[in-house]
Coordinates of C-alpha atoms and ligand atoms in Angstrom, one line a residue:
M1 CA 54.4 163.4 114.0
A2 CA 58.0 162.7 115.1
R3 CA 60.2 159.7 114.7
I4 CA 63.7 160.2 116.1
R5 CA 66.6 158.3 114.7
F6 CA 70.1 158.1 116.1
E7 CA 72.6 156.7 113.6
S8 CA 76.0 156.0 115.2
V9 CA 75.7 159.1 117.3
E10 CA 78.7 160.1 119.5
K11 CA 79.0 162.7 122.1
K12 CA 82.4 163.9 123.2
Y13 CA 82.6 166.9 125.6
A14 CA 85.1 169.7 125.1
N15 CA 87.4 168.1 127.7
G16 CA 87.6 164.9 125.6
F17 CA 85.2 162.9 127.7
H18 CA 83.2 160.4 125.7
A19 CA 79.7 160.6 127.2
V20 CA 77.8 158.7 124.5
A21 CA 79.3 156.1 122.1
D22 CA 77.9 154.7 118.9
L23 CA 74.3 155.2 119.7
N24 CA 71.9 153.6 117.3
L25 CA 68.2 154.0 118.2
D26 CA 65.0 154.4 116.3
I27 CA 62.3 156.1 118.4
Q28 CA 58.9 155.6 116.9
D29 CA 56.2 158.2 116.5
K30 CA 54.0 158.4 119.6
E31 CA 56.3 156.0 121.5
F32 CA 57.0 156.3 125.2
L33 CA 60.7 155.7 125.3
V34 CA 62.6 155.6 128.7
L35 CA 66.4 156.1 128.9
L36 CA 67.4 154.2 132.1
G37 CA 70.8 153.9 133.8
P38 CA 72.9 154.9 136.8
S39 CA 74.1 158.4 137.3
G40 CA 76.6 159.5 134.7
C41 CA 75.7 156.9 132.1
G42 CA 74.8 159.5 129.4
K43 CA 71.1 159.5 129.5
S44 CA 70.7 163.3 130.0
T45 CA 73.3 163.9 127.4
T46 CA 71.2 161.8 125.0
L47 CA 68.1 163.8 125.8
N48 CA 69.9 167.1 125.5
M49 CA 71.1 166.1 122.0
I50 CA 67.4 165.5 121.0
A51 CA 66.5 168.9 122.5
G52 CA 69.4 170.6 120.7
L53 CA 71.0 171.7 124.0
E54 CA 74.1 169.6 123.3
D55 CA 75.8 169.3 119.9
V56 CA 76.2 165.9 118.3
S57 CA 79.9 165.2 117.9
G58 CA 79.6 162.4 115.4
G59 CA 76.9 160.4 113.5
R60 CA 73.5 161.6 112.4
L61 CA 70.4 162.6 114.4
L62 CA 67.2 162.6 112.4
F63 CA 63.6 163.8 113.0
D64 CA 61.3 162.2 110.5
D65 CA 64.2 161.6 108.1
Q66 CA 65.4 165.2 108.3
L67 CA 68.9 165.7 109.6
V68 CA 68.7 167.9 112.7
N69 CA 72.4 167.8 113.9
Y70 CA 72.7 171.5 113.3
T71 CA 69.1 172.6 113.9
P72 CA 68.8 175.0 116.8
P73 CA 66.5 174.0 119.7
H74 CA 63.7 176.5 119.0
K75 CA 63.3 175.0 115.5
R76 CA 63.0 171.4 116.7
D77 CA 59.4 171.4 118.0
V78 CA 60.3 169.8 121.3
A79 CA 59.3 170.7 124.8
M80 CA 61.3 169.7 127.8
V81 CA 60.4 169.2 131.5
F82 CA 63.3 169.2 133.9
Q83 CA 63.9 167.8 137.4
S84 CA 64.0 171.4 138.8
Y85 CA 60.7 172.8 137.6
A86 CA 62.3 176.1 136.6
L87 CA 59.1 178.1 137.1
Y88 CA 59.2 181.9 137.2
P89 CA 58.6 182.7 140.9
H90 CA 57.0 186.1 140.3
K91 CA 54.5 185.0 137.7
S92 CA 51.2 183.3 138.5
V93 CA 50.6 179.7 137.5
Y94 CA 48.5 181.0 134.6
D95 CA 51.4 183.2 133.3
N96 CA 54.0 180.5 133.9
I97 CA 52.0 178.1 131.6
A98 CA 51.2 180.9 129.1
F99 CA 54.6 182.4 128.9
G100 CA 56.0 180.5 125.9
L101 CA 52.9 181.2 123.9
Q102 CA 52.9 184.9 124.9
M103 CA 56.5 185.2 123.7
R104 CA 55.5 183.7 120.4
R105 CA 52.7 186.3 120.2
E106 CA 50.0 183.7 119.8
P107 CA 46.4 185.1 119.8
R108 CA 45.2 185.9 123.3
E109 CA 42.0 183.8 123.1
D110 CA 44.1 180.9 121.8
I111 CA 46.5 181.1 124.7
D112 CA 43.6 181.3 127.1
R113 CA 42.0 178.2 125.7
R114 CA 45.2 176.2 125.7
V115 CA 46.2 177.2 129.2
R116 CA 42.7 176.3 130.6
D117 CA 42.6 173.0 128.7
A118 CA 46.0 172.0 130.1
A119 CA 45.0 173.2 133.6
E120 CA 41.9 171.1 133.4
K121 CA 43.7 168.0 132.2
L122 CA 46.2 168.4 135.1
E123 CA 43.5 169.4 137.6
I124 CA 45.1 172.6 138.6
T125 CA 42.4 175.1 137.3
H126 CA 41.8 176.2 140.9
L127 CA 45.5 177.2 141.3
L128 CA 45.9 179.4 138.2
D129 CA 46.1 182.6 140.2
R130 CA 48.7 181.4 142.7
R131 CA 52.4 181.9 142.7
P132 CA 54.8 178.9 142.5
S133 CA 55.8 179.5 146.2
Q134 CA 52.2 178.8 147.2
L135 CA 52.2 175.3 145.7
S136 CA 53.3 171.9 146.8
G137 CA 56.0 170.0 144.9
G138 CA 53.5 167.9 143.0
Q139 CA 51.5 170.9 142.0
R140 CA 54.6 172.7 140.8
Q141 CA 55.5 169.7 138.7
R142 CA 52.1 169.8 137.2
V143 CA 52.6 173.5 136.2
A144 CA 55.9 172.5 134.6
L145 CA 54.1 169.8 132.6
G146 CA 51.3 172.3 131.7
R147 CA 53.9 174.7 130.3
A148 CA 55.3 172.0 128.1
M149 CA 51.8 170.7 127.1
V150 CA 50.4 174.0 125.8
R151 CA 53.2 174.1 123.2
Q152 CA 51.7 171.0 121.7
P153 CA 55.2 169.8 120.7
S154 CA 55.9 166.9 118.4
V155 CA 58.4 165.5 121.0
F156 CA 58.0 165.7 124.8
L157 CA 61.3 165.3 126.7
M158 CA 61.4 164.7 130.4
D159 CA 64.5 164.6 132.6
E160 CA 63.9 162.9 135.9
P161 CA 60.7 165.0 136.3
L162 CA 59.5 163.1 139.5
S163 CA 62.7 162.8 141.5
N164 CA 61.9 165.7 143.7
L165 CA 58.6 164.3 144.9
D166 CA 57.9 162.0 147.8
A167 CA 57.3 158.3 147.1
A168 CA 53.5 158.3 147.2
L169 CA 53.2 161.3 144.9
R170 CA 55.8 159.8 142.5
I171 CA 53.5 156.8 142.0
S172 CA 50.4 158.9 141.4
M173 CA 52.3 161.3 139.1
R174 CA 53.5 158.3 137.1
A175 CA 49.9 157.3 136.4
E176 CA 49.2 160.9 135.3
I177 CA 52.2 161.0 133.0
K178 CA 51.0 157.8 131.4
E179 CA 47.6 159.3 130.9
L180 CA 49.1 162.5 129.5
H181 CA 51.0 160.5 126.9
Q182 CA 47.8 158.8 125.8
A183 CA 46.0 162.1 125.7
M184 CA 48.7 163.9 123.8
Q185 CA 49.5 161.3 121.2
T186 CA 53.0 162.6 121.1
T187 CA 56.5 161.0 121.2
F188 CA 57.8 161.0 124.8
V189 CA 61.4 160.5 125.8
Y190 CA 61.9 160.2 129.5
V191 CA 65.1 160.0 131.5
T192 CA 65.2 158.2 134.9
H193 CA 67.5 156.1 137.1
D194 CA 64.5 154.6 138.7
Q195 CA 63.9 151.1 137.4
A196 CA 60.3 150.9 138.7
E197 CA 59.4 154.2 137.0
A198 CA 60.9 152.9 133.7
L199 CA 59.0 149.6 134.0
T200 CA 55.7 151.3 134.6
L201 CA 55.9 154.0 132.0
A202 CA 57.8 152.7 129.0
D203 CA 56.8 151.2 125.7
R204 CA 60.5 150.5 125.4
I205 CA 63.4 151.0 127.7
V206 CA 67.0 151.8 126.7
V207 CA 69.4 150.7 129.4
M208 CA 72.7 152.6 129.3
R209 CA 76.0 152.2 131.0
D210 CA 79.1 154.5 130.6
G211 CA 77.7 156.0 127.4
V212 CA 77.0 152.6 125.8
V213 CA 73.6 151.1 125.2
Q214 CA 73.3 147.7 127.0
Q215 CA 69.8 146.6 125.9
I216 CA 66.8 148.0 124.1
G217 CA 63.4 146.4 124.6
S218 CA 60.0 146.3 126.1
P219 CA 59.8 146.3 129.9
A220 CA 59.1 142.6 129.8
D221 CA 62.0 141.9 127.5
I222 CA 64.4 143.9 129.7
Y223 CA 63.2 142.3 133.0
E224 CA 62.6 138.8 131.9
R225 CA 65.4 138.4 129.3
P226 CA 68.3 140.6 130.4
R227 CA 71.2 140.4 128.0
N228 CA 73.9 140.8 130.6
T229 CA 74.4 140.9 134.4
F230 CA 74.5 144.7 134.4
V231 CA 70.9 144.9 133.0
A232 CA 69.8 142.0 135.2
S233 CA 71.1 143.7 138.3
F234 CA 69.8 147.1 137.5
L235 CA 66.2 146.0 137.4
G236 CA 64.5 144.1 140.3
S237 CA 64.0 144.6 144.0
P238 CA 65.6 143.1 145.9
P239 CA 68.2 142.7 143.2
I240 CA 68.7 139.4 141.3
N241 CA 70.8 136.7 143.1
Y242 CA 73.9 135.3 141.5
L243 CA 75.5 131.9 142.0
D244 CA 78.8 130.9 140.4
G245 CA 78.8 127.3 139.4
E246 CA 79.2 125.0 136.5
I247 CA 77.0 123.5 133.7
Q248 CA 76.8 119.7 133.7
V249 CA 75.3 117.8 130.8
S250 CA 74.5 114.1 131.5
A251 CA 74.7 111.3 129.0
A252 CA 71.0 111.5 128.7
Q253 CA 71.4 115.2 127.7
E254 CA 69.9 116.4 131.0
V255 CA 71.4 119.8 131.6
R256 CA 72.0 121.1 135.1
F257 CA 73.5 124.0 137.1
V258 CA 75.7 122.6 139.8
K259 CA 77.3 124.2 142.8
G260 CA 78.2 122.2 145.9
D261 CA 75.2 120.0 146.6
L262 CA 72.8 122.3 144.7
S263 CA 71.8 120.8 141.4
L264 CA 69.1 122.6 139.4
R265 CA 67.7 121.0 136.2
F266 CA 67.1 123.4 133.4
N267 CA 63.8 123.3 131.4
P268 CA 64.0 121.9 127.8
T269 CA 64.3 125.3 126.1
T270 CA 67.2 126.5 128.3
A271 CA 68.8 123.0 128.2
Q272 CA 68.9 123.0 124.5
K273 CA 70.9 126.3 124.4
L274 CA 73.4 124.9 126.9
S275 CA 73.6 121.3 125.6
D276 CA 77.3 121.8 124.5
S277 CA 78.4 123.7 127.6
H278 CA 79.4 120.8 129.8
G279 CA 81.9 121.9 132.3
R280 CA 81.5 125.6 131.5
P281 CA 81.8 127.9 134.5
V282 CA 78.7 130.2 134.5
R283 CA 76.9 132.7 136.7
L284 CA 73.4 131.7 137.5
G285 CA 70.8 134.4 138.1
I286 CA 67.7 133.8 140.2
R287 CA 65.3 136.7 140.7
A288 CA 64.1 137.2 144.2
E289 CA 60.5 136.4 143.4
D290 CA 61.1 133.2 141.3
V291 CA 60.9 130.9 144.3
D292 CA 58.1 129.2 146.1
E293 CA 57.9 127.7 149.6
T294 CA 56.0 124.7 148.5
V295 CA 58.7 122.3 147.5
G296 CA 56.9 120.2 145.0
G297 CA 59.0 120.3 141.9
G298 CA 61.5 117.5 142.8
E299 CA 65.2 117.6 143.7
G300 CA 66.2 119.3 140.5
S301 CA 64.5 122.6 141.6
V302 CA 65.2 122.8 145.3
I303 CA 67.6 125.2 147.0
R304 CA 68.4 124.8 150.7
G305 CA 69.9 127.3 153.1
K306 CA 69.8 129.0 156.5
V307 CA 67.7 132.1 157.2
N308 CA 70.0 135.0 158.2
S309 CA 67.5 137.9 157.9
V310 CA 63.8 138.4 157.7
L311 CA 62.7 141.8 156.3
P312 CA 58.9 142.4 156.2
V313 CA 57.9 144.8 153.5
G314 CA 54.2 144.9 154.1
S315 CA 52.8 142.9 151.2
D316 CA 55.4 140.2 151.5
Q317 CA 58.8 139.6 153.1
F318 CA 62.4 139.4 152.0
L319 CA 64.1 136.4 153.3
G320 CA 67.9 136.6 153.6
F321 CA 69.4 133.2 153.0
D322 CA 72.9 131.9 153.7
F323 CA 74.0 129.6 150.9
Y324 CA 77.7 128.5 151.1
G325 CA 78.6 131.8 152.7
E326 CA 76.8 133.9 150.1
D327 CA 73.8 136.1 151.0
L328 CA 70.8 135.5 148.8
Y329 CA 67.5 137.4 149.1
F330 CA 64.2 136.0 148.2
R331 CA 60.7 137.5 148.2
V332 CA 58.3 135.2 150.0
S333 CA 54.7 135.4 151.4
K334 CA 54.3 137.5 154.5
D335 CA 52.4 134.7 156.1
L336 CA 55.4 132.4 156.5
D337 CA 56.9 132.4 159.9
H338 CA 60.6 132.2 159.5
R339 CA 63.1 132.9 162.2
M340 CA 66.8 133.6 162.0
G341 CA 68.8 130.3 161.9
D342 CA 65.9 128.2 160.4
D343 CA 66.8 125.8 157.7
V344 CA 64.6 126.4 154.7
A345 CA 64.1 124.7 151.4
L346 CA 62.7 126.8 148.5
S347 CA 61.5 125.6 145.2
V348 CA 63.1 127.5 142.3
D349 CA 61.1 128.2 139.1
V350 CA 63.6 126.7 136.7
S351 CA 61.8 128.1 133.7
R352 CA 62.9 131.6 134.9
L353 CA 66.5 131.0 135.6
H354 CA 69.2 133.3 133.9
V355 CA 72.5 132.0 132.8
F356 CA 75.5 134.3 132.1
D357 CA 79.0 133.8 131.0
R358 CA 81.2 134.2 134.1
D359 CA 83.8 136.4 132.4
S360 CA 81.8 138.6 130.0
G361 CA 78.6 138.7 132.0
Q362 CA 76.7 138.1 128.7
T363 CA 73.6 135.9 128.7
L364 CA 74.0 132.4 127.3
I365 CA 70.3 131.8 126.9
W366 CA 68.3 134.8 125.6
Ligands
ATP401 P1 72.6 161.9 136.0 O1 71.5 160.9 136.3 O2 73.6 162.0 137.1 O3 72.1 163.2 135.5 P2 73.3 161.0 133.3 O4 73.2 159.6 133.0 O5 72.1 161.8 132.9 O6 73.5 161.2 134.9 P3 74.9 162.8 131.8 O7 74.5 164.0 132.5 O8 74.4 162.5 130.5 O9 74.6 161.5 132.8 O10 76.5 162.7 131.8 C1 77.2 161.7 131.2 C2 78.7 161.8 131.5 O11 79.2 163.0 130.9 C3 79.0 162.0 133.0 O12 80.2 161.3 133.3 C4 79.3 163.5 133.1 O13 80.2 163.8 134.2 C5 79.8 163.9 131.8 N1 79.5 165.3 131.4 C6 78.3 165.8 131.4 N2 78.4 167.1 131.0 C7 79.7 167.4 130.7 C8 80.5 168.5 130.2 N3 79.9 169.6 130.0 N4 81.8 168.3 130.1 C9 82.4 167.2 130.4 N5 81.8 166.1 130.8 C10 80.4 166.1 131.0

């Protein structure tokens, strides 16, 4: 059982660099929590504070209501899997997995049972006699997972464990890590800069930037209701499109986003939140997939532009679209035959529009 709580936690490195600021986070027992953000945002530092590999400079870090700020790593009951698998090259797979237990002088039969159980779950039983150099990247990663699993920790920490694998293997390993979480019934904290990985794995995602939490929520929350333009831009492929324009509220309380001859009418829920914003300059966000080629929704939902690139991506295609000199990218069906220079009209799903303050980048609607 492990619930992890950060209360106003700070991390300042010896050179004075503030890597994590005022972190408040409550990780539930058995939760799969993903720390997501660009390089240098403080996610590994946060993970290392849980592991006890980095000191906490301020605030309180608690495991199940026990303060652990000063608890050494080996007393925290955590296991960690790193990006570099850190296997012992001269030991067999079996001994790599068993090593931690052997050091703790656990009974031999017990070790054997746990190693074989883990190997079976990870489907590497046939590799137990091999050395790491005789394994593929994916197999090595499984050995590293096995080594952490046999310790049966209360908290399982993973720092970019899949980033050395090729794209196809990364996707299949994601599924395995998810299964492992279910099988182990343990708290998982997972660091990645890969938004797709975060969306697939997490119960909740913490998005970080420059040591500061930007948003905490379920994958759906984070993707569908981003609190600011940083979060909105960090998730989604191709990235969300932005248009700078203005809110107009008519006498009949109809609320629109207006830019040039584009005039999109908000749905009632969004309109209500913007009803006193007449004339306000805003940044509109349209996710690439929130358009449709069947222009049926009326003039309040249509965007027109000229095709300036067509990028097939197998299942569908990305359409580059010139709108008042800005490049927008939309995801449309692969069956549409668009050519460069074509004039196109797309219907926007106005219930999925995002509206941000132009200066602060904060959402005005979620
Ligand atoms: P990455 O994905 O590149 O590993 P990250 O989000 O995990 O990035 P951290 O490793 O947590 O980032 O680092 C956060 C910030 O703290 C970075 O700007 C980094 O340069 C800085 N940093 C990390 N370790 C130290 C250190 N020992 N001394 C000073 N600054 C450090």
